[in-house]
Amino acid sequence: MGDDKLQKARRARLRSQFRALLKLLFSLRYPLLITLTVTLVLLLQNHHVHQREAENSSIRLNIPRIPMKIDYHNYEQMQHDLERVGPGEQGKPATLSPEESESELRKTLYFQNGFNALLSDKISINRSVADLRHARCRQLKYIKQLPSASIIVPFYDEHWTTLLRTVYSVLNRSPRSILKEIILVDDGSTKLFLKQQLDEYIKDHLTDQVQIIRLPERNGLIKARLEGAKIAKGDVLIFLDSHVEASTNWLPPLLEPIALDNRTCTCPFIDIIKDDSFEFIPQDEGARGAFDWNMLYKRLPLRPEDLNDPVKPFPSPVMAGGLFAINADFFWKLGGYDEGLEIWGAEQYELSFKIWMCGGRMLDVPCSRVGHIYRSYSPFPNAKTYDFVARNHKRVAEVWMDEFKQFVYDKDRIKYAIDAGDLSKMKRLRKTLMCKSFRWFMEEVAPDLMDWYPPVEPDDFASGTIQSLAKLGLCFEVNNNMIPKQIVLVPCAVNKTVPERNEQYFRFSWRRDIRAMHSTNCVDVSHHFSGAELQLFECHNMQGNQLFQYDVNTKQIYVGKDATYCLDADPIKRKVVLNQCSITNDLQRWQIGQINLEHLQNWKQHGAKLKE
């Protein structure tokens, strides 16, 4: 009311001054000058009044202004991290002594955890990490009024130091003004140190921001996340795995897109913490999440518009699943996770499809990076006697994938004959939210998915054994006892077309990679130089270090897009290595069990959808 009275007084004063001015003007002798002056005064007065009214209207309507942005970097913490010394500091590789490496304790802990837990115990739980962000990320500011975040970390029989390193990395590298809490959810762990000892450690050494809840028995990842989300008090829910390390300034870039649009879900870039050395390695500079029709998580290349700015968040069809942020109200509006999903598996597809099809969007955020230990194998037995993953996939397919579900079922009709349970609640939710069709998702969100992952894949170029023509008795074989798995040369199987040993059975797929048969692993060359050895890693379908070409004329296997390096047999060490290509070197000549000559000679045509 006070502001209204003030404005009225100002307008009255203006009118009084205007009348006085008119009286003066009419006393003058020049009518034209009088007219022009009056017109000018009227225009100025009208402009002044409109400007005032616009300002008042802006105040009354509460039109938002451009939000203020601030620098969230904790430079004191960053400097402290740079000054730290010790095993694994700054994300560098750590090692054990030769005696420790060969000890039974190391082997036992590795078997129990799927990573080098003894080495983890030699590394500080407060260690510094590698800053793998793009250089421009270090100059970015984020809006001052960011929503508060609840960090939810489910765990089951997690190793002591990796769990605590997860907690400390979040506490050390998150602004306290926006970190609401860290909720640890014990999913029925059996290790004694995760009970009273952990409770006492939290009470004695950590802040009140860290709390733990315990489930009486193992329920699985999905239900553990839901239990943590139910008690969370933050505006945003952030789900993390229990063996991760948050990197520098990871939280603000993850929260800003949600602050600007609360129907946005964001995912950090996930870097690799090597399971044997705890070294930080950048996974890559980004790719879009996807899936194939076996319902395995895959990736799609970035679109041209995503490549224009390497620090800008970009849309991704599917989340990796373990690490993401979502507005709490939006999460519950979407029904959280389908409570019919069991243990783990398919939850990232269900939530990703719901987000996109029901009015939201999902972004990968390059300036938010979190390191993650990828176990060499899963050390925990399944809690169910039936195929709960297939059941989960069928629930998602039935509710969300419409007619496209048939592509999933056609991959394994016997597996998907399983009963998916009662779906009425989830189908009712989809109808209530008026969600779009899965065809819309495929056409608008992931239009190139069919190009990269067709429901029926083209025939392989070749398959069977890969036999040295210089040493006819030796063939490729996967050595599963080495970490990481490596390709070695061993005596060939009798049947070269369909070898008796799966470890010698390879296929040159239409993607121009070399795949271990009945596996999701591909032959991989991490470094291109003479002497580099072949290893086996998860097929990423992005070519790069998994791109190979077979020349039917020279019998050489080229590495990459040109003929610079070829696969070379080392019969003494019984290994396969890289060497510069030479048509006179018989050790570079290989025979494959069976070859589709027409298909292989036209591999460029069949690979036209892929990057050249």
PDB file of N, CA and C in Angstrom, residues 166-246:
ATOM      1  N   THR A 166      33.794 -43.665  -0.722  1.00  0.00           N
ATOM      2  CA  THR A 166      32.623 -43.099  -1.388  1.00  0.00           C
ATOM      3  C   THR A 166      32.055 -41.940  -0.572  1.00  0.00           C
ATOM      4  N   VAL A 167      31.866 -42.179   0.733  1.00  0.00           N
ATOM      5  CA  VAL A 167      31.267 -41.169   1.607  1.00  0.00           C
ATOM      6  C   VAL A 167      32.155 -39.935   1.709  1.00  0.00           C
ATOM      7  N   TYR A 168      33.441 -40.136   1.952  1.00  0.00           N
ATOM      8  CA  TYR A 168      34.347 -38.996   2.111  1.00  0.00           C
ATOM      9  C   TYR A 168      34.475 -38.182   0.831  1.00  0.00           C
ATOM     10  N   SER A 169      34.483 -38.856  -0.307  1.00  0.00           N
ATOM     11  CA  SER A 169      34.615 -38.103  -1.560  1.00  0.00           C
ATOM     12  C   SER A 169      33.422 -37.185  -1.763  1.00  0.00           C
ATOM     13  N   VAL A 170      32.224 -37.639  -1.379  1.00  0.00           N
ATOM     14  CA  VAL A 170      31.037 -36.794  -1.492  1.00  0.00           C
ATOM     15  C   VAL A 170      31.099 -35.638  -0.496  1.00  0.00           C
ATOM     16  N   LEU A 171      31.471 -35.932   0.746  1.00  0.00           N
ATOM     17  CA  LEU A 171      31.555 -34.880   1.768  1.00  0.00           C
ATOM     18  C   LEU A 171      32.609 -33.841   1.405  1.00  0.00           C
ATOM     19  N   ASN A 172      33.751 -34.282   0.912  1.00  0.00           N
ATOM     20  CA  ASN A 172      34.864 -33.366   0.637  1.00  0.00           C
ATOM     21  C   ASN A 172      34.637 -32.504  -0.594  1.00  0.00           C
ATOM     22  N   ARG A 173      33.838 -32.984  -1.541  1.00  0.00           N
ATOM     23  CA  ARG A 173      33.751 -32.284  -2.829  1.00  0.00           C
ATOM     24  C   ARG A 173      32.338 -31.815  -3.150  1.00  0.00           C
ATOM     25  N   SER A 174      31.518 -31.667  -2.122  1.00  0.00           N
ATOM     26  CA  SER A 174      30.156 -31.159  -2.316  1.00  0.00           C
ATOM     27  C   SER A 174      29.967 -29.903  -1.476  1.00  0.00           C
ATOM     28  N   PRO A 175      29.426 -28.835  -2.045  1.00  0.00           N
ATOM     29  CA  PRO A 175      29.153 -27.629  -1.247  1.00  0.00           C
ATOM     30  C   PRO A 175      28.176 -27.951  -0.114  1.00  0.00           C
ATOM     31  N   ARG A 176      28.534 -27.601   1.095  1.00  0.00           N
ATOM     32  CA  ARG A 176      27.682 -27.924   2.246  1.00  0.00           C
ATOM     33  C   ARG A 176      26.323 -27.233   2.163  1.00  0.00           C
ATOM     34  N   SER A 177      26.263 -26.116   1.437  1.00  0.00           N
ATOM     35  CA  SER A 177      25.008 -25.372   1.347  1.00  0.00           C
ATOM     36  C   SER A 177      23.936 -26.140   0.583  1.00  0.00           C
ATOM     37  N   ILE A 178      24.344 -27.087  -0.276  1.00  0.00           N
ATOM     38  CA  ILE A 178      23.354 -27.825  -1.064  1.00  0.00           C
ATOM     39  C   ILE A 178      23.344 -29.314  -0.760  1.00  0.00           C
ATOM     40  N   LEU A 179      24.340 -29.803  -0.001  1.00  0.00           N
ATOM     41  CA  LEU A 179      24.334 -31.217   0.393  1.00  0.00           C
ATOM     42  C   LEU A 179      23.465 -31.386   1.628  1.00  0.00           C
ATOM     43  N   LYS A 180      22.285 -31.924   1.438  1.00  0.00           N
ATOM     44  CA  LYS A 180      21.343 -32.089   2.545  1.00  0.00           C
ATOM     45  C   LYS A 180      21.738 -33.248   3.448  1.00  0.00           C
ATOM     46  N   GLU A 181      22.086 -34.393   2.835  1.00  0.00           N
ATOM     47  CA  GLU A 181      22.345 -35.589   3.634  1.00  0.00           C
ATOM     48  C   GLU A 181      22.928 -36.679   2.738  1.00  0.00           C
ATOM     49  N   ILE A 182      23.576 -37.645   3.395  1.00  0.00           N
ATOM     50  CA  ILE A 182      24.000 -38.884   2.744  1.00  0.00           C
ATOM     51  C   ILE A 182      23.305 -40.025   3.471  1.00  0.00           C
ATOM     52  N   ILE A 183      22.536 -40.799   2.740  1.00  0.00           N
ATOM     53  CA  ILE A 183      21.791 -41.911   3.333  1.00  0.00           C
ATOM     54  C   ILE A 183      22.404 -43.217   2.853  1.00  0.00           C
ATOM     55  N   LEU A 184      23.032 -43.956   3.765  1.00  0.00           N
ATOM     56  CA  LEU A 184      23.549 -45.279   3.463  1.00  0.00           C
ATOM     57  C   LEU A 184      22.461 -46.296   3.743  1.00  0.00           C
ATOM     58  N   VAL A 185      22.201 -47.172   2.783  1.00  0.00           N
ATOM     59  CA  VAL A 185      21.150 -48.183   2.941  1.00  0.00           C
ATOM     60  C   VAL A 185      21.812 -49.553   2.943  1.00  0.00           C
ATOM     61  N   ASP A 186      21.856 -50.184   4.119  1.00  0.00           N
ATOM     62  CA  ASP A 186      22.435 -51.521   4.249  1.00  0.00           C
ATOM     63  C   ASP A 186      21.395 -52.548   3.823  1.00  0.00           C
ATOM     64  N   ASP A 187      21.637 -53.168   2.681  1.00  0.00           N
ATOM     65  CA  ASP A 187      20.686 -54.123   2.124  1.00  0.00           C
ATOM     66  C   ASP A 187      20.948 -55.536   2.647  1.00  0.00           C
ATOM     67  N   GLY A 188      20.885 -55.680   3.984  1.00  0.00           N
ATOM     68  CA  GLY A 188      21.029 -57.001   4.597  1.00  0.00           C
ATOM     69  C   GLY A 188      22.428 -57.565   4.517  1.00  0.00           C
ATOM     70  N   SER A 189      23.461 -56.715   4.680  1.00  0.00           N
ATOM     71  CA  SER A 189      24.843 -57.188   4.602  1.00  0.00           C
ATOM     72  C   SER A 189      25.130 -58.249   5.656  1.00  0.00           C
ATOM     73  N   THR A 190      26.092 -59.127   5.349  1.00  0.00           N
ATOM     74  CA  THR A 190      26.472 -60.203   6.271  1.00  0.00           C
ATOM     75  C   THR A 190      27.824 -59.968   6.927  1.00  0.00           C
ATOM     76  N   LYS A 191      28.630 -59.039   6.399  1.00  0.00           N
ATOM     77  CA  LYS A 191      29.949 -58.784   6.962  1.00  0.00           C
ATOM     78  C   LYS A 191      29.810 -58.039   8.288  1.00  0.00           C
ATOM     79  N   LEU A 192      30.464 -58.557   9.323  1.00  0.00           N
ATOM     80  CA  LEU A 192      30.288 -58.012  10.667  1.00  0.00           C
ATOM     81  C   LEU A 192      30.733 -56.564  10.782  1.00  0.00           C
ATOM     82  N   PHE A 193      31.803 -56.178  10.076  1.00  0.00           N
ATOM     83  CA  PHE A 193      32.300 -54.799  10.222  1.00  0.00           C
ATOM     84  C   PHE A 193      31.324 -53.766   9.665  1.00  0.00           C
ATOM     85  N   LEU A 194      30.315 -54.213   8.914  1.00  0.00           N
ATOM     86  CA  LEU A 194      29.313 -53.289   8.386  1.00  0.00           C
ATOM     87  C   LEU A 194      28.136 -53.103   9.340  1.00  0.00           C
ATOM     88  N   LYS A 195      28.243 -53.659  10.534  1.00  0.00           N
ATOM     89  CA  LYS A 195      27.173 -53.514  11.526  1.00  0.00           C
ATOM     90  C   LYS A 195      27.586 -52.495  12.594  1.00  0.00           C
ATOM     91  N   GLN A 196      27.836 -52.942  13.805  1.00  0.00           N
ATOM     92  CA  GLN A 196      28.116 -52.020  14.902  1.00  0.00           C
ATOM     93  C   GLN A 196      29.359 -51.166  14.631  1.00  0.00           C
ATOM     94  N   GLN A 197      30.391 -51.762  14.049  1.00  0.00           N
ATOM     95  CA  GLN A 197      31.620 -51.010  13.770  1.00  0.00           C
ATOM     96  C   GLN A 197      31.340 -49.827  12.851  1.00  0.00           C
ATOM     97  N   LEU A 198      30.509 -50.045  11.834  1.00  0.00           N
ATOM     98  CA  LEU A 198      30.175 -48.949  10.920  1.00  0.00           C
ATOM     99  C   LEU A 198      29.332 -47.896  11.627  1.00  0.00           C
ATOM    100  N   ASP A 199      28.375 -48.329  12.452  1.00  0.00           N
ATOM    101  CA  ASP A 199      27.549 -47.376  13.206  1.00  0.00           C
ATOM    102  C   ASP A 199      28.417 -46.470  14.078  1.00  0.00           C
ATOM    103  N   GLU A 200      29.362 -47.066  14.777  1.00  0.00           N
ATOM    104  CA  GLU A 200      30.218 -46.301  15.681  1.00  0.00           C
ATOM    105  C   GLU A 200      31.127 -45.362  14.889  1.00  0.00           C
ATOM    106  N   TYR A 201      31.618 -45.818  13.730  1.00  0.00           N
ATOM    107  CA  TYR A 201      32.483 -44.954  12.925  1.00  0.00           C
ATOM    108  C   TYR A 201      31.716 -43.730  12.440  1.00  0.00           C
ATOM    109  N   ILE A 202      30.510 -43.936  11.978  1.00  0.00           N
ATOM    110  CA  ILE A 202      29.688 -42.808  11.513  1.00  0.00           C
ATOM    111  C   ILE A 202      29.451 -41.820  12.652  1.00  0.00           C
ATOM    112  N   LYS A 203      29.144 -42.333  13.815  1.00  0.00           N
ATOM    113  CA  LYS A 203      28.864 -41.482  14.974  1.00  0.00           C
ATOM    114  C   LYS A 203      30.102 -40.702  15.410  1.00  0.00           C
ATOM    115  N   ASP A 204      31.283 -41.348  15.389  1.00  0.00           N
ATOM    116  CA  ASP A 204      32.487 -40.738  15.937  1.00  0.00           C
ATOM    117  C   ASP A 204      33.256 -39.875  14.934  1.00  0.00           C
ATOM    118  N   HIS A 205      33.162 -40.194  13.633  1.00  0.00           N
ATOM    119  CA  HIS A 205      34.050 -39.565  12.664  1.00  0.00           C
ATOM    120  C   HIS A 205      33.347 -38.750  11.576  1.00  0.00           C
ATOM    121  N   LEU A 206      32.069 -38.971  11.365  1.00  0.00           N
ATOM    122  CA  LEU A 206      31.378 -38.292  10.272  1.00  0.00           C
ATOM    123  C   LEU A 206      30.380 -37.285  10.812  1.00  0.00           C
ATOM    124  N   THR A 207      29.898 -36.409   9.948  1.00  0.00           N
ATOM    125  CA  THR A 207      28.978 -35.351  10.356  1.00  0.00           C
ATOM    126  C   THR A 207      27.561 -35.907  10.502  1.00  0.00           C
ATOM    127  N   ASP A 208      26.696 -35.065  11.053  1.00  0.00           N
ATOM    128  CA  ASP A 208      25.290 -35.447  11.201  1.00  0.00           C
ATOM    129  C   ASP A 208      24.598 -35.613   9.854  1.00  0.00           C
ATOM    130  N   GLN A 209      25.270 -35.169   8.789  1.00  0.00           N
ATOM    131  CA  GLN A 209      24.677 -35.306   7.460  1.00  0.00           C
ATOM    132  C   GLN A 209      24.641 -36.759   6.987  1.00  0.00           C
ATOM    133  N   VAL A 210      25.420 -37.624   7.637  1.00  0.00           N
ATOM    134  CA  VAL A 210      25.495 -39.032   7.221  1.00  0.00           C
ATOM    135  C   VAL A 210      24.658 -39.876   8.162  1.00  0.00           C
ATOM    136  N   GLN A 211      23.743 -40.651   7.600  1.00  0.00           N
ATOM    137  CA  GLN A 211      22.936 -41.573   8.388  1.00  0.00           C
ATOM    138  C   GLN A 211      22.874 -42.915   7.692  1.00  0.00           C
ATOM    139  N   ILE A 212      22.504 -43.937   8.447  1.00  0.00           N
ATOM    140  CA  ILE A 212      22.416 -45.279   7.887  1.00  0.00           C
ATOM    141  C   ILE A 212      21.084 -45.908   8.270  1.00  0.00           C
ATOM    142  N   ILE A 213      20.458 -46.560   7.316  1.00  0.00           N
ATOM    143  CA  ILE A 213      19.270 -47.355   7.605  1.00  0.00           C
ATOM    144  C   ILE A 213      19.571 -48.788   7.192  1.00  0.00           C
ATOM    145  N   ARG A 214      18.955 -49.728   7.895  1.00  0.00           N
ATOM    146  CA  ARG A 214      19.258 -51.131   7.658  1.00  0.00           C
ATOM    147  C   ARG A 214      17.993 -51.902   7.309  1.00  0.00           C
ATOM    148  N   LEU A 215      18.082 -52.685   6.241  1.00  0.00           N
ATOM    149  CA  LEU A 215      16.986 -53.566   5.878  1.00  0.00           C
ATOM    150  C   LEU A 215      17.243 -54.922   6.536  1.00  0.00           C
ATOM    151  N   PRO A 216      16.203 -55.546   7.085  1.00  0.00           N
ATOM    152  CA  PRO A 216      16.408 -56.784   7.860  1.00  0.00           C
ATOM    153  C   PRO A 216      16.942 -57.947   7.038  1.00  0.00           C
ATOM    154  N   GLU A 217      16.703 -57.929   5.738  1.00  0.00           N
ATOM    155  CA  GLU A 217      17.217 -58.981   4.865  1.00  0.00           C
ATOM    156  C   GLU A 217      17.510 -58.385   3.502  1.00  0.00           C
ATOM    157  N   ARG A 218      18.233 -59.138   2.671  1.00  0.00           N
ATOM    158  CA  ARG A 218      18.607 -58.630   1.364  1.00  0.00           C
ATOM    159  C   ARG A 218      17.382 -58.518   0.460  1.00  0.00           C
ATOM    160  N   ASN A 219      17.131 -57.301  -0.002  1.00  0.00           N
ATOM    161  CA  ASN A 219      15.995 -57.031  -0.879  1.00  0.00           C
ATOM    162  C   ASN A 219      16.415 -56.743  -2.314  1.00  0.00           C
ATOM    163  N   GLY A 220      17.682 -56.413  -2.499  1.00  0.00           N
ATOM    164  CA  GLY A 220      18.155 -56.067  -3.828  1.00  0.00           C
ATOM    165  C   GLY A 220      18.286 -54.564  -4.002  1.00  0.00           C
ATOM    166  N   LEU A 221      19.014 -54.192  -5.037  1.00  0.00           N
ATOM    167  CA  LEU A 221      19.351 -52.796  -5.299  1.00  0.00           C
ATOM    168  C   LEU A 221      18.119 -51.915  -5.449  1.00  0.00           C
ATOM    169  N   ILE A 222      17.122 -52.388  -6.193  1.00  0.00           N
ATOM    170  CA  ILE A 222      15.963 -51.549  -6.526  1.00  0.00           C
ATOM    171  C   ILE A 222      15.193 -51.166  -5.266  1.00  0.00           C
ATOM    172  N   LYS A 223      14.863 -52.153  -4.457  1.00  0.00           N
ATOM    173  CA  LYS A 223      14.096 -51.862  -3.236  1.00  0.00           C
ATOM    174  C   LYS A 223      14.929 -51.085  -2.221  1.00  0.00           C
ATOM    175  N   ALA A 224      16.240 -51.320  -2.184  1.00  0.00           N
ATOM    176  CA  ALA A 224      17.106 -50.557  -1.276  1.00  0.00           C
ATOM    177  C   ALA A 224      17.111 -49.082  -1.653  1.00  0.00           C
ATOM    178  N   ARG A 225      17.163 -48.790  -2.950  1.00  0.00           N
ATOM    179  CA  ARG A 225      17.096 -47.395  -3.379  1.00  0.00           C
ATOM    180  C   ARG A 225      15.771 -46.765  -2.983  1.00  0.00           C
ATOM    181  N   LEU A 226      14.694 -47.502  -3.166  1.00  0.00           N
ATOM    182  CA  LEU A 226      13.377 -46.972  -2.817  1.00  0.00           C
ATOM    183  C   LEU A 226      13.281 -46.668  -1.328  1.00  0.00           C
ATOM    184  N   GLU A 227      13.827 -47.535  -0.487  1.00  0.00           N
ATOM    185  CA  GLU A 227      13.770 -47.303   0.962  1.00  0.00           C
ATOM    186  C   GLU A 227      14.549 -46.049   1.334  1.00  0.00           C
ATOM    187  N   GLY A 228      15.686 -45.836   0.687  1.00  0.00           N
ATOM    188  CA  GLY A 228      16.444 -44.610   0.948  1.00  0.00           C
ATOM    189  C   GLY A 228      15.701 -43.383   0.473  1.00  0.00           C
ATOM    190  N   ALA A 229      15.069 -43.483  -0.687  1.00  0.00           N
ATOM    191  CA  ALA A 229      14.339 -42.337  -1.254  1.00  0.00           C
ATOM    192  C   ALA A 229      13.145 -41.952  -0.384  1.00  0.00           C
ATOM    193  N   LYS A 230      12.534 -42.938   0.264  1.00  0.00           N
ATOM    194  CA  LYS A 230      11.335 -42.664   1.065  1.00  0.00           C
ATOM    195  C   LYS A 230      11.620 -41.752   2.255  1.00  0.00           C
ATOM    196  N   ILE A 231      12.812 -41.812   2.800  1.00  0.00           N
ATOM    197  CA  ILE A 231      13.117 -40.985   3.979  1.00  0.00           C
ATOM    198  C   ILE A 231      13.928 -39.741   3.625  1.00  0.00           C
ATOM    199  N   ALA A 232      14.298 -39.586   2.356  1.00  0.00           N
ATOM    200  CA  ALA A 232      15.136 -38.453   1.947  1.00  0.00           C
ATOM    201  C   ALA A 232      14.392 -37.135   2.107  1.00  0.00           C
ATOM    202  N   LYS A 233      15.104 -36.104   2.541  1.00  0.00           N
ATOM    203  CA  LYS A 233      14.514 -34.788   2.783  1.00  0.00           C
ATOM    204  C   LYS A 233      14.925 -33.749   1.745  1.00  0.00           C
ATOM    205  N   GLY A 234      15.873 -34.070   0.876  1.00  0.00           N
ATOM    206  CA  GLY A 234      16.358 -33.113  -0.103  1.00  0.00           C
ATOM    207  C   GLY A 234      15.385 -32.884  -1.244  1.00  0.00           C
ATOM    208  N   ASP A 235      15.558 -31.770  -1.949  1.00  0.00           N
ATOM    209  CA  ASP A 235      14.734 -31.483  -3.129  1.00  0.00           C
ATOM    210  C   ASP A 235      15.033 -32.458  -4.264  1.00  0.00           C
ATOM    211  N   VAL A 236      16.294 -32.891  -4.330  1.00  0.00           N
ATOM    212  CA  VAL A 236      16.753 -33.768  -5.409  1.00  0.00           C
ATOM    213  C   VAL A 236      17.310 -35.046  -4.802  1.00  0.00           C
ATOM    214  N   LEU A 237      16.983 -36.182  -5.427  1.00  0.00           N
ATOM    215  CA  LEU A 237      17.530 -37.471  -5.034  1.00  0.00           C
ATOM    216  C   LEU A 237      18.700 -37.792  -5.960  1.00  0.00           C
ATOM    217  N   ILE A 238      19.845 -38.139  -5.372  1.00  0.00           N
ATOM    218  CA  ILE A 238      20.994 -38.555  -6.170  1.00  0.00           C
ATOM    219  C   ILE A 238      21.382 -39.958  -5.728  1.00  0.00           C
ATOM    220  N   PHE A 239      21.339 -40.889  -6.666  1.00  0.00           N
ATOM    221  CA  PHE A 239      21.660 -42.281  -6.368  1.00  0.00           C
ATOM    222  C   PHE A 239      23.088 -42.569  -6.826  1.00  0.00           C
ATOM    223  N   LEU A 240      23.885 -43.140  -5.917  1.00  0.00           N
ATOM    224  CA  LEU A 240      25.262 -43.527  -6.226  1.00  0.00           C
ATOM    225  C   LEU A 240      25.475 -44.980  -5.836  1.00  0.00           C
ATOM    226  N   ASP A 241      26.445 -45.631  -6.496  1.00  0.00           N
ATOM    227  CA  ASP A 241      26.888 -46.950  -6.057  1.00  0.00           C
ATOM    228  C   ASP A 241      27.806 -46.787  -4.855  1.00  0.00           C
ATOM    229  N   SER A 242      28.127 -47.913  -4.208  1.00  0.00           N
ATOM    230  CA  SER A 242      28.877 -47.859  -2.949  1.00  0.00           C
ATOM    231  C   SER A 242      30.382 -47.973  -3.141  1.00  0.00           C
ATOM    232  N   HIS A 243      30.872 -47.968  -4.385  1.00  0.00           N
ATOM    233  CA  HIS A 243      32.325 -48.011  -4.648  1.00  0.00           C
ATOM    234  C   HIS A 243      32.643 -46.986  -5.737  1.00  0.00           C
ATOM    235  N   VAL A 244      32.351 -45.724  -5.422  1.00  0.00           N
ATOM    236  CA  VAL A 244      32.604 -44.619  -6.339  1.00  0.00           C
ATOM    237  C   VAL A 244      33.409 -43.540  -5.618  1.00  0.00           C
ATOM    238  N   GLU A 245      33.929 -42.588  -6.397  1.00  0.00           N
ATOM    239  CA  GLU A 245      34.596 -41.416  -5.823  1.00  0.00           C
ATOM    240  C   GLU A 245      34.185 -40.192  -6.630  1.00  0.00           C
ATOM    241  N   ALA A 246      33.533 -39.249  -5.952  1.00  0.00           N
ATOM    242  CA  ALA A 246      33.089 -38.022  -6.600  1.00  0.00           C
ATOM    243  C   ALA A 246      34.282 -37.131  -6.896  1.00  0.00           C
TER     244      ALA A 246
END
